[in-house]
CSV table of C-alpha atoms in Angstrom, one decimal:
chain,number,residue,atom,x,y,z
A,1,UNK,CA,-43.7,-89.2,26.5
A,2,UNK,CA,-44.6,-89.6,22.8
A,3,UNK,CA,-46.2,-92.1,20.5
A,4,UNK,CA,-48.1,-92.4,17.4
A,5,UNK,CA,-52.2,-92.3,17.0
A,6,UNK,CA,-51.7,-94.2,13.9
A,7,UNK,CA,-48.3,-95.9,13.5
A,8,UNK,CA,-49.5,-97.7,9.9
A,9,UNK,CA,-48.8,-94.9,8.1
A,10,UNK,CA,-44.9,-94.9,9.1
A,11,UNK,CA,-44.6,-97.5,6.7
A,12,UNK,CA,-44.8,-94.7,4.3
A,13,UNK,CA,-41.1,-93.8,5.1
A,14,UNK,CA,-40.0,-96.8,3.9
A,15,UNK,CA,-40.3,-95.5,0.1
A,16,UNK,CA,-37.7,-93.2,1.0
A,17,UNK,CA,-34.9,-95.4,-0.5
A,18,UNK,CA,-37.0,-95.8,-3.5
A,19,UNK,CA,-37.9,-92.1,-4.2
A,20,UNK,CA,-33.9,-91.7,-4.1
A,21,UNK,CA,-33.3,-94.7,-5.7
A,22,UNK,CA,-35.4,-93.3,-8.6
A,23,UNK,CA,-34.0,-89.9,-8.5
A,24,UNK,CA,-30.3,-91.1,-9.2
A,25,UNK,CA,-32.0,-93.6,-11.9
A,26,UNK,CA,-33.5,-90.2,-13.6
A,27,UNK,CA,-30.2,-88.0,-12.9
A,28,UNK,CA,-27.8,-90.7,-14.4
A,29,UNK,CA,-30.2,-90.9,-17.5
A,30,UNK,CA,-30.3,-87.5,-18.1
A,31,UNK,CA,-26.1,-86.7,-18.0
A,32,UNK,CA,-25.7,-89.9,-20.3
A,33,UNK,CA,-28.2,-87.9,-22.7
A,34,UNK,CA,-26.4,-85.0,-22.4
A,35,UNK,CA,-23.2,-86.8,-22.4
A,36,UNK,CA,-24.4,-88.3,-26.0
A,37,UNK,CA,-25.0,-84.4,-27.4
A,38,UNK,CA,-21.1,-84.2,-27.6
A,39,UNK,CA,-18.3,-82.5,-25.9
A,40,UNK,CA,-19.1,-82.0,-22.4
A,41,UNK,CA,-17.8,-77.9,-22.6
A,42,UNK,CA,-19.5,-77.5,-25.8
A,43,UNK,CA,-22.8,-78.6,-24.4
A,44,UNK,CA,-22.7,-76.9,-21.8
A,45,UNK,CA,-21.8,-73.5,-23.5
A,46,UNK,CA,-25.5,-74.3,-25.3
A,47,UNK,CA,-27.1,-75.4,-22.4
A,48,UNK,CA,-25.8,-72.3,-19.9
A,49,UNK,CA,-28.8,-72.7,-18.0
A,50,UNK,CA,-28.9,-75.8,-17.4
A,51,UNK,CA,-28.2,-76.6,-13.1
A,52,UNK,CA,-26.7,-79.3,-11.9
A,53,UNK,CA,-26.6,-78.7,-8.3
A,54,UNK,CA,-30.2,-77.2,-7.9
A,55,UNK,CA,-32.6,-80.5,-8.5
A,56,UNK,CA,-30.4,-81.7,-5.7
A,57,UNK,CA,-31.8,-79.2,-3.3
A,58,UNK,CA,-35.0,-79.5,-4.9
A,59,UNK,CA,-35.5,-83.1,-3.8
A,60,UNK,CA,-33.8,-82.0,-0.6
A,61,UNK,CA,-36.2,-80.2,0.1
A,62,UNK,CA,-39.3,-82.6,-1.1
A,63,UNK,CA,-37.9,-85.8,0.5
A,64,UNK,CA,-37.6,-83.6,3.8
A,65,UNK,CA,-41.1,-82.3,3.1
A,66,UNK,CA,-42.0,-86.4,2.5
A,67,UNK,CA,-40.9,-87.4,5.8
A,68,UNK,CA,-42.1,-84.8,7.6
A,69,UNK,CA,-45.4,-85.4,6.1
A,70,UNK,CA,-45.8,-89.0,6.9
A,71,UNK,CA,-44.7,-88.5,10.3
A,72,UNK,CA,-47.8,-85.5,10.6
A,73,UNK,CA,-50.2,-88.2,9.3
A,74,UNK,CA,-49.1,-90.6,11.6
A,75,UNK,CA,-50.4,-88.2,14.5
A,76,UNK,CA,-47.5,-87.6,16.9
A,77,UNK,CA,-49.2,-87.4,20.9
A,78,UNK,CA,-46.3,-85.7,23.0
A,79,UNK,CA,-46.8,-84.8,26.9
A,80,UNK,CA,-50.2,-84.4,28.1
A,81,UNK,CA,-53.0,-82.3,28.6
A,82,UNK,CA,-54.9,-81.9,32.3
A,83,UNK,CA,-58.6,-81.4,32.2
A,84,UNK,CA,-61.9,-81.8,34.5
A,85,UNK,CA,-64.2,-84.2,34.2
A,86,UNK,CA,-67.2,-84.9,36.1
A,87,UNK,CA,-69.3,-88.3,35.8
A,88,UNK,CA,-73.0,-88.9,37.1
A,89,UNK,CA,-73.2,-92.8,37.3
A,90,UNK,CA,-73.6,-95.9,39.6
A,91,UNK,CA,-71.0,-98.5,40.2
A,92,UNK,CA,-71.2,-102.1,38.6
A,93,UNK,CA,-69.6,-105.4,39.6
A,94,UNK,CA,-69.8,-108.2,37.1
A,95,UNK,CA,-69.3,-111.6,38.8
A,96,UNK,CA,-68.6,-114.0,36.2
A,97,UNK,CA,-68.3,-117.9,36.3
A,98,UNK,CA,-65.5,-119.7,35.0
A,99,UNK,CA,-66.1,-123.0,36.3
A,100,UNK,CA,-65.3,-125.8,33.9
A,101,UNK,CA,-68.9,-126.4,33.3
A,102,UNK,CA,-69.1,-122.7,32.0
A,103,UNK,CA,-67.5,-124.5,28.4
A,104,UNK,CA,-70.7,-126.7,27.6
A,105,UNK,CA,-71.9,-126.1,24.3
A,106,UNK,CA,-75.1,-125.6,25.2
A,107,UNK,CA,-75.0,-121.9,24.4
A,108,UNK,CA,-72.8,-121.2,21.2
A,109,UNK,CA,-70.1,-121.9,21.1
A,110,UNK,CA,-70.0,-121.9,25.0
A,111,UNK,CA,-71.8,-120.8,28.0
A,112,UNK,CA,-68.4,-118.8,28.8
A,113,UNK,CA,-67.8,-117.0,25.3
A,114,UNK,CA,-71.6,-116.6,24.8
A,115,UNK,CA,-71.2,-114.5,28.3
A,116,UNK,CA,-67.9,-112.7,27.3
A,117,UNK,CA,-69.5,-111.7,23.8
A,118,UNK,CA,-72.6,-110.8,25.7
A,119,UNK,CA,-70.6,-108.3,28.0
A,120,UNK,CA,-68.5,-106.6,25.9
A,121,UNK,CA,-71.5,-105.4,23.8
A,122,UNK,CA,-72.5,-104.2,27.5
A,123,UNK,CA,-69.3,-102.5,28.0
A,124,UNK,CA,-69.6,-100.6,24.4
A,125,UNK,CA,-73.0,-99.3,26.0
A,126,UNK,CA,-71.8,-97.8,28.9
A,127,UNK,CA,-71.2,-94.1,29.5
A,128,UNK,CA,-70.8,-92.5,32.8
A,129,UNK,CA,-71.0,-96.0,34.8
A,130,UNK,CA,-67.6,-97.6,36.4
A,131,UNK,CA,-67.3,-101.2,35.8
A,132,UNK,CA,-65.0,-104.0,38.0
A,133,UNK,CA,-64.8,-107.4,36.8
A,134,UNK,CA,-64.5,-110.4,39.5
A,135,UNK,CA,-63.9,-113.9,38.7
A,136,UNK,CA,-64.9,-117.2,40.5
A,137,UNK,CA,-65.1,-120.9,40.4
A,138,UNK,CA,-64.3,-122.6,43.9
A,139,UNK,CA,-63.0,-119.3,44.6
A,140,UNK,CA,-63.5,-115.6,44.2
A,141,UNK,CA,-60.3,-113.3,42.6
A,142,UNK,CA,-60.5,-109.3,41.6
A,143,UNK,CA,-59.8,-109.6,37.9
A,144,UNK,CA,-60.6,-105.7,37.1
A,145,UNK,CA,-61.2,-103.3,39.9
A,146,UNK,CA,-64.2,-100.8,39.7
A,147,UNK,CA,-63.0,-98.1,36.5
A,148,UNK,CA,-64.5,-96.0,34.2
A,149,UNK,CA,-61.4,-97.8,31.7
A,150,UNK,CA,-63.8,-99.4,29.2
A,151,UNK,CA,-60.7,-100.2,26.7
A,152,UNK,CA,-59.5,-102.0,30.0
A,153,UNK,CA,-62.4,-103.5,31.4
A,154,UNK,CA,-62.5,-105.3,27.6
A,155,UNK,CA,-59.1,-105.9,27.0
A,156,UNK,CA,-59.4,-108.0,30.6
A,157,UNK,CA,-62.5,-109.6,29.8
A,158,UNK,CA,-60.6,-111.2,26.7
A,159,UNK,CA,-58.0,-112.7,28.5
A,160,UNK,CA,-60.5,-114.5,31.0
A,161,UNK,CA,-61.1,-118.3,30.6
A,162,UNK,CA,-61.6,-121.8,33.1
A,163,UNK,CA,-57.6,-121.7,33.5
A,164,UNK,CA,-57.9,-118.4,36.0
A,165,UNK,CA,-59.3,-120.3,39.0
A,166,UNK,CA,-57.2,-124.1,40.0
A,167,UNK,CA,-60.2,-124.8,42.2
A,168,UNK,CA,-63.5,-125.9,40.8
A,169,UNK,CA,-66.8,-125.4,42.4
A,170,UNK,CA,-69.4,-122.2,41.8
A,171,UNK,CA,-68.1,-120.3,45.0
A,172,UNK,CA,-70.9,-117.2,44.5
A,173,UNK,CA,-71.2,-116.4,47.9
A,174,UNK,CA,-67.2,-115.7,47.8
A,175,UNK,CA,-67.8,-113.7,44.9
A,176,UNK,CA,-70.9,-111.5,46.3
A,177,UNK,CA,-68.5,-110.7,49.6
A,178,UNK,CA,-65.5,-110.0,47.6
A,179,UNK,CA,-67.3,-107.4,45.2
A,180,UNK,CA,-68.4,-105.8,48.6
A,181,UNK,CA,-65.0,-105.5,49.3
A,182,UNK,CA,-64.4,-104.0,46.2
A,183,UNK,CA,-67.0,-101.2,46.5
A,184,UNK,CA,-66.1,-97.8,47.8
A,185,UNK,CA,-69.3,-96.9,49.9
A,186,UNK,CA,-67.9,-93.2,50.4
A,187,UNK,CA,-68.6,-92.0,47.4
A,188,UNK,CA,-72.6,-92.4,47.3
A,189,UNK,CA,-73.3,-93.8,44.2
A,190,UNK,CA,-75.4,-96.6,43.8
A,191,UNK,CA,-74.3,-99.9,43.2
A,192,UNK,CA,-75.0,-103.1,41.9
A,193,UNK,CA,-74.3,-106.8,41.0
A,194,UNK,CA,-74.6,-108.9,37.9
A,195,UNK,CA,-73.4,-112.5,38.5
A,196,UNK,CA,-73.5,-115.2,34.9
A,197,UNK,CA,-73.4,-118.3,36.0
A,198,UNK,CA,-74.7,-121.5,35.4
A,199,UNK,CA,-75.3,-122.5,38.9
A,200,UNK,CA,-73.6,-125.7,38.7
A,201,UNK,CA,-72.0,-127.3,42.1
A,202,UNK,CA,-73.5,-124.6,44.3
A,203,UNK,CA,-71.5,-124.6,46.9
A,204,UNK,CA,-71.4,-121.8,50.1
A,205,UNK,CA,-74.6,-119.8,50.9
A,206,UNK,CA,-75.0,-117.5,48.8
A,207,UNK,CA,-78.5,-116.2,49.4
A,208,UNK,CA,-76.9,-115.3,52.9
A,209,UNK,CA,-74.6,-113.1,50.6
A,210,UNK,CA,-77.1,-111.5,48.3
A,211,UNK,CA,-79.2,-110.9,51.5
A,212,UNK,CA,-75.8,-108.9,52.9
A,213,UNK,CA,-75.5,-107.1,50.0
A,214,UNK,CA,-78.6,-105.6,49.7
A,215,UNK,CA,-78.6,-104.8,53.1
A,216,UNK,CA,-75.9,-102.3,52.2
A,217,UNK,CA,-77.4,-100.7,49.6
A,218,UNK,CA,-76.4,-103.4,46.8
A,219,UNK,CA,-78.4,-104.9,44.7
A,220,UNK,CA,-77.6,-108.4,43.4
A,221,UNK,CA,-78.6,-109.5,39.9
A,222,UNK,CA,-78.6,-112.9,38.3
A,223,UNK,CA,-78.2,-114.2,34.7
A,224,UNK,CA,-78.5,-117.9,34.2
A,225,UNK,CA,-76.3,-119.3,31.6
A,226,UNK,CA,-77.2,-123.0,30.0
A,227,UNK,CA,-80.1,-125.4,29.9
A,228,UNK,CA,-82.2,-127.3,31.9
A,229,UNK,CA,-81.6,-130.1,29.6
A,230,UNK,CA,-77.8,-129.5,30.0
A,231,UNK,CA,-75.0,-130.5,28.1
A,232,UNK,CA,-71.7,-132.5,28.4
A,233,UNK,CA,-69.0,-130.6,29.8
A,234,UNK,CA,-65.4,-130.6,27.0
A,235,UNK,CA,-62.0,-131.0,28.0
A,236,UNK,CA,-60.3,-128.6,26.4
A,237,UNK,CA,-55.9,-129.1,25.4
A,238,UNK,CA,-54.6,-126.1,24.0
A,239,UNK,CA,-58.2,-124.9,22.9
A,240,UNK,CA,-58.5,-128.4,21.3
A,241,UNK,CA,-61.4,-130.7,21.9
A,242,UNK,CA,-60.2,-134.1,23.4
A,243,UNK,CA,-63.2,-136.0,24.9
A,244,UNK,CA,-65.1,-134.8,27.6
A,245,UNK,CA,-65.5,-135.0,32.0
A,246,UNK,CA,-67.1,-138.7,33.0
A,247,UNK,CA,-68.4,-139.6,35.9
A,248,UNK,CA,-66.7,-142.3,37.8
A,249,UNK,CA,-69.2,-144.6,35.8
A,250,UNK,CA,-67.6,-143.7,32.6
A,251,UNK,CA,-70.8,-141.6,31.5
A,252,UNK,CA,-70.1,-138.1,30.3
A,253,UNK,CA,-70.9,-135.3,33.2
A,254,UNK,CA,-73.9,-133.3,32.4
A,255,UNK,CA,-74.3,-129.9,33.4
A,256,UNK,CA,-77.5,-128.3,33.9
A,257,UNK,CA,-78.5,-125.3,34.6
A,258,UNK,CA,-79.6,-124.5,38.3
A,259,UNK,CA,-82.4,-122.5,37.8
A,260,UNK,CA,-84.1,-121.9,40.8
A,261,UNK,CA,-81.0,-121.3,42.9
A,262,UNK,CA,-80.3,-118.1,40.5
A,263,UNK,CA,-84.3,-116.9,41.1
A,264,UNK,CA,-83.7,-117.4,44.9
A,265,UNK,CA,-80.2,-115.2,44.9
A,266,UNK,CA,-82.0,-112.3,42.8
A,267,UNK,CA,-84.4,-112.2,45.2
A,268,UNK,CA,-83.2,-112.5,48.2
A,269,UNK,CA,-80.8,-109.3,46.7
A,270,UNK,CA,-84.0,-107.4,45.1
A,271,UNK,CA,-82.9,-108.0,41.7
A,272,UNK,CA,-84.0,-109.4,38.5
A,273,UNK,CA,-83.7,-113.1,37.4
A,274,UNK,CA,-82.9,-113.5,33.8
A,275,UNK,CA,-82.1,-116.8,31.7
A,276,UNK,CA,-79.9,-116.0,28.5
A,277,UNK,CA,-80.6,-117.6,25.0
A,278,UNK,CA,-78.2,-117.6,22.0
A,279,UNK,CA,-81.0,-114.8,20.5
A,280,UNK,CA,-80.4,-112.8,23.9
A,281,UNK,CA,-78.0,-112.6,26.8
A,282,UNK,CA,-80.6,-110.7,29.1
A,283,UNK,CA,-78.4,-108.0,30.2
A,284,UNK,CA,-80.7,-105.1,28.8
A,285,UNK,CA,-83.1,-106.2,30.8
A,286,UNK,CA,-80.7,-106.2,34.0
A,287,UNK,CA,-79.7,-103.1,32.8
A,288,UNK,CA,-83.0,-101.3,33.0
A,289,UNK,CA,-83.4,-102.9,36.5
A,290,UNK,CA,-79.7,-101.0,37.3
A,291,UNK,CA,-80.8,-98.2,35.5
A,292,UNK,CA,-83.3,-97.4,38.8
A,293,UNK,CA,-80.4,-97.4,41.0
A,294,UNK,CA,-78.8,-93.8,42.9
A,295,UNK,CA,-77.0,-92.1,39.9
A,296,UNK,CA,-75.2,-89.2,41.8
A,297,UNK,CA,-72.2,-86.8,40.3
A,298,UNK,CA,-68.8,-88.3,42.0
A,299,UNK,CA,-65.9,-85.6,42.6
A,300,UNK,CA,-63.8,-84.1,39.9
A,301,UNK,CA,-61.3,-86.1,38.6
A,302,UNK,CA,-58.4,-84.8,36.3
A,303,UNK,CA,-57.9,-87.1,33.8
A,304,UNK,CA,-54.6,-87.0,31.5
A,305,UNK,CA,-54.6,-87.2,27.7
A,306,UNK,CA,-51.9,-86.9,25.0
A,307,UNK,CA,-52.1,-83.7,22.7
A,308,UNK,CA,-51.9,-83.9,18.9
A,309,UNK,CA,-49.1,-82.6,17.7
A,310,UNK,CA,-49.4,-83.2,13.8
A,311,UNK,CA,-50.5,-79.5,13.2
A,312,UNK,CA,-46.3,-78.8,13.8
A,313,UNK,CA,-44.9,-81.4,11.0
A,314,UNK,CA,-48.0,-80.6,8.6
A,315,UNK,CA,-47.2,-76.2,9.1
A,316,UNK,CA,-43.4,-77.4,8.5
A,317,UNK,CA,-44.0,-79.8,5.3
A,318,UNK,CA,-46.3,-77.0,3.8
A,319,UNK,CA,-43.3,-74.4,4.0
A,320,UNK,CA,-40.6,-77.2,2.8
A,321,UNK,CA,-42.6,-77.7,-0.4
A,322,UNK,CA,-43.7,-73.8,-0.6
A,323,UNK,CA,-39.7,-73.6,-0.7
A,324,UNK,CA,-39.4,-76.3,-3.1
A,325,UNK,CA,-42.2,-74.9,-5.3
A,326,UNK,CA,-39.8,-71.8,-5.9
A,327,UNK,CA,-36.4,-73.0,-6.6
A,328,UNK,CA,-35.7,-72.9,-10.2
A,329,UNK,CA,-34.3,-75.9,-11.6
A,330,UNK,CA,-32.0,-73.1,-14.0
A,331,UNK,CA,-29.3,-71.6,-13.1
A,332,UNK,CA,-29.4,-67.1,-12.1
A,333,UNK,CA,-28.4,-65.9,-15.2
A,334,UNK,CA,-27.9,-63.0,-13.8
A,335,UNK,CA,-25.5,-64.5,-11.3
A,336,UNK,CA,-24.1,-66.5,-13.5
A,337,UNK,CA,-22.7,-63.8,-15.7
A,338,UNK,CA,-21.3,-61.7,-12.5
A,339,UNK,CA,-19.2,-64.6,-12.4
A,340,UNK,CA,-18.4,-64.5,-15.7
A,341,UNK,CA,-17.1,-61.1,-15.7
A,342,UNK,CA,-15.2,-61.5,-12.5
A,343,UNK,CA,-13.6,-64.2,-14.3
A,344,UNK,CA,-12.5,-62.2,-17.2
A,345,UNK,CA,-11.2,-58.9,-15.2
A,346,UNK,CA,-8.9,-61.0,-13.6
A,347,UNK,CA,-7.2,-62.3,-16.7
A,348,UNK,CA,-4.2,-60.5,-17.8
């Protein structure tokens, strides 16, 4: 396979036509100067070493060099390379709610994309840890499984939103089980839970759940997303604000945040409780309660990376322009006059 580390600069080769372009501009000027002098043989008797032919090879050779060039900037990547890595972390599940209450605006802009923001900062913090991303609302679906892919893990957690689950409801009990099932137990590494949510429309037990979890060796941490005062709850048309949810009085829905069910699933999973603030999400603290959890060194992996190969085009441009460097733009006089004299032994 190849590609490019940095495709930009093959823009570059798009001055190509110009640099010829100019070139012909130039070389036309130049005969209609010498054209001007006079007769074209009697110019060119007092100009003998004046080449035609040779600043054609010599911009040859330098728009060859050009290319070449651009294409070594641009940081070719062909095949791949095989090498041993070992990682010393613990395994992390983040359980995230996108319920439609998630989108008050109680936390800016949202509860939901005050969460995102708040993970991906996580993400960029994390080293040697995997990372699996579930997703729930009245139900409970694997949106990233358990990787050490950071570049996937936040490229996934963009495209999340209140569209991914049809059912409403804060299923977190679903959730807890199904990052249980996502866990591989084998490889002894410890392992952990951090469910955002605001707690709204708590549905199936999910202190039973936590109380599972950390029964396997899984501890279950909570970060509580919204107010206690609440907020009304958008509806949202192609990321336009239309109105918002009423109630079948006609009074908007407020969603508040369910505190105390959030404390009571922490503990029950002997983790930390923490309510996030536009100033702070909370997740450092979570993650110095993770931090106490079995870091072990899992088995080697090989993982497979593209090699540079601009050292090739940059080695070739440097000899094209060495070559360049060296052709005359005069004629061999020397040659030039073996010719001659061939040409005057064979007249009669």
């Amino acid at each position: 396979m190849l590609r490019f580390a940095n495709t930009e600069y093959l823009w570059a080769l798009l001055a190509i036509p110009l640099l010829l372009f100019i070139f012909l501009r130039v070389n036309w000027w130049k005969r209609k100067v010498i054209a001007s002098l006079g007769n074209k043989e009697v110019v060119a008797q007092m100009m003998p070493q004046v080449s035609h032919s040779r600043p054609w090879i010599k911009f040859i050779f330098f728009i060859v060099a050009y290319a070449i060039l651009i294409v070594g900037i641009a940081d070719p990547q062909l095949g791949s390379k095989t090498e041993e890595v070992k990682r010393k972390g613990a395994d992390l599940m983040i359980l995230l709610d996108v319920s439609n209450s998630m989108l008050a605006q109680d936390l800016a802009p949202n509860r939901l994309e005050n969460a995102k923001r708040a993970l991906a900062q996580l993400i960029d913090k994390l080293h040697d840890d995997r990372i699996g991303i579930i997703v729930f609302a009245g139900q409970a679906y694997v949106q990233l499984p358990v990787t050490t892919d950071y570049s996937a893990a936040k490229l996934f957690l963009n495209t999340i939103n209140t569209d991914m689950v049809p059912t409403q409801g804060t299923a977190i009990g679903a959730a807890i089980n199904l990052g249980l099932q996502s866990f591989d137990f084998k490889n002894g590494t410890g392992k952990s839970m951090i469910i955002i949510t605001d707690g709204e429309n708590h549905e199936d037990d999910a202190v039973l759940a936590a109380k599972e979890a950390l029964s396997k060796g899984v501890t279950v941490n909570v970060v509580g997303v919204g107010s206690e005062e609440g907020a009304p709850i958008p509806i949202l048309q192609n990321g336009r604000q239309v109105g918002f949810h009423n109630d079948s009085t006609g009074h908007p829905v407020i969603s508040k945040l369910n505190e105390a069910m959030g404390k009571e699933i922490s503990a029950a999973g002997s983790g930390v409780y923490v309510r996030a603030n536009n100033a702070n999400s909370g997740l450092n603290i979570v993650m110095d309660q993770i931090a106490k959890v079995q870091r072990k060194m899992t088995d080697t992996k090989q993982f497979k990376d593209f090699e540079d190969r601009f050292q090739f085009f940059l080695a070739i441009t440097f000899v094209l322009l060495l070559v360049e460097f060296f052709i005359s733009n005069r004629k061999n006089m020397r040659l030039s006059k073996i010719k001659l004299f061939e040409v005057e032994v064979k007249q009669p």
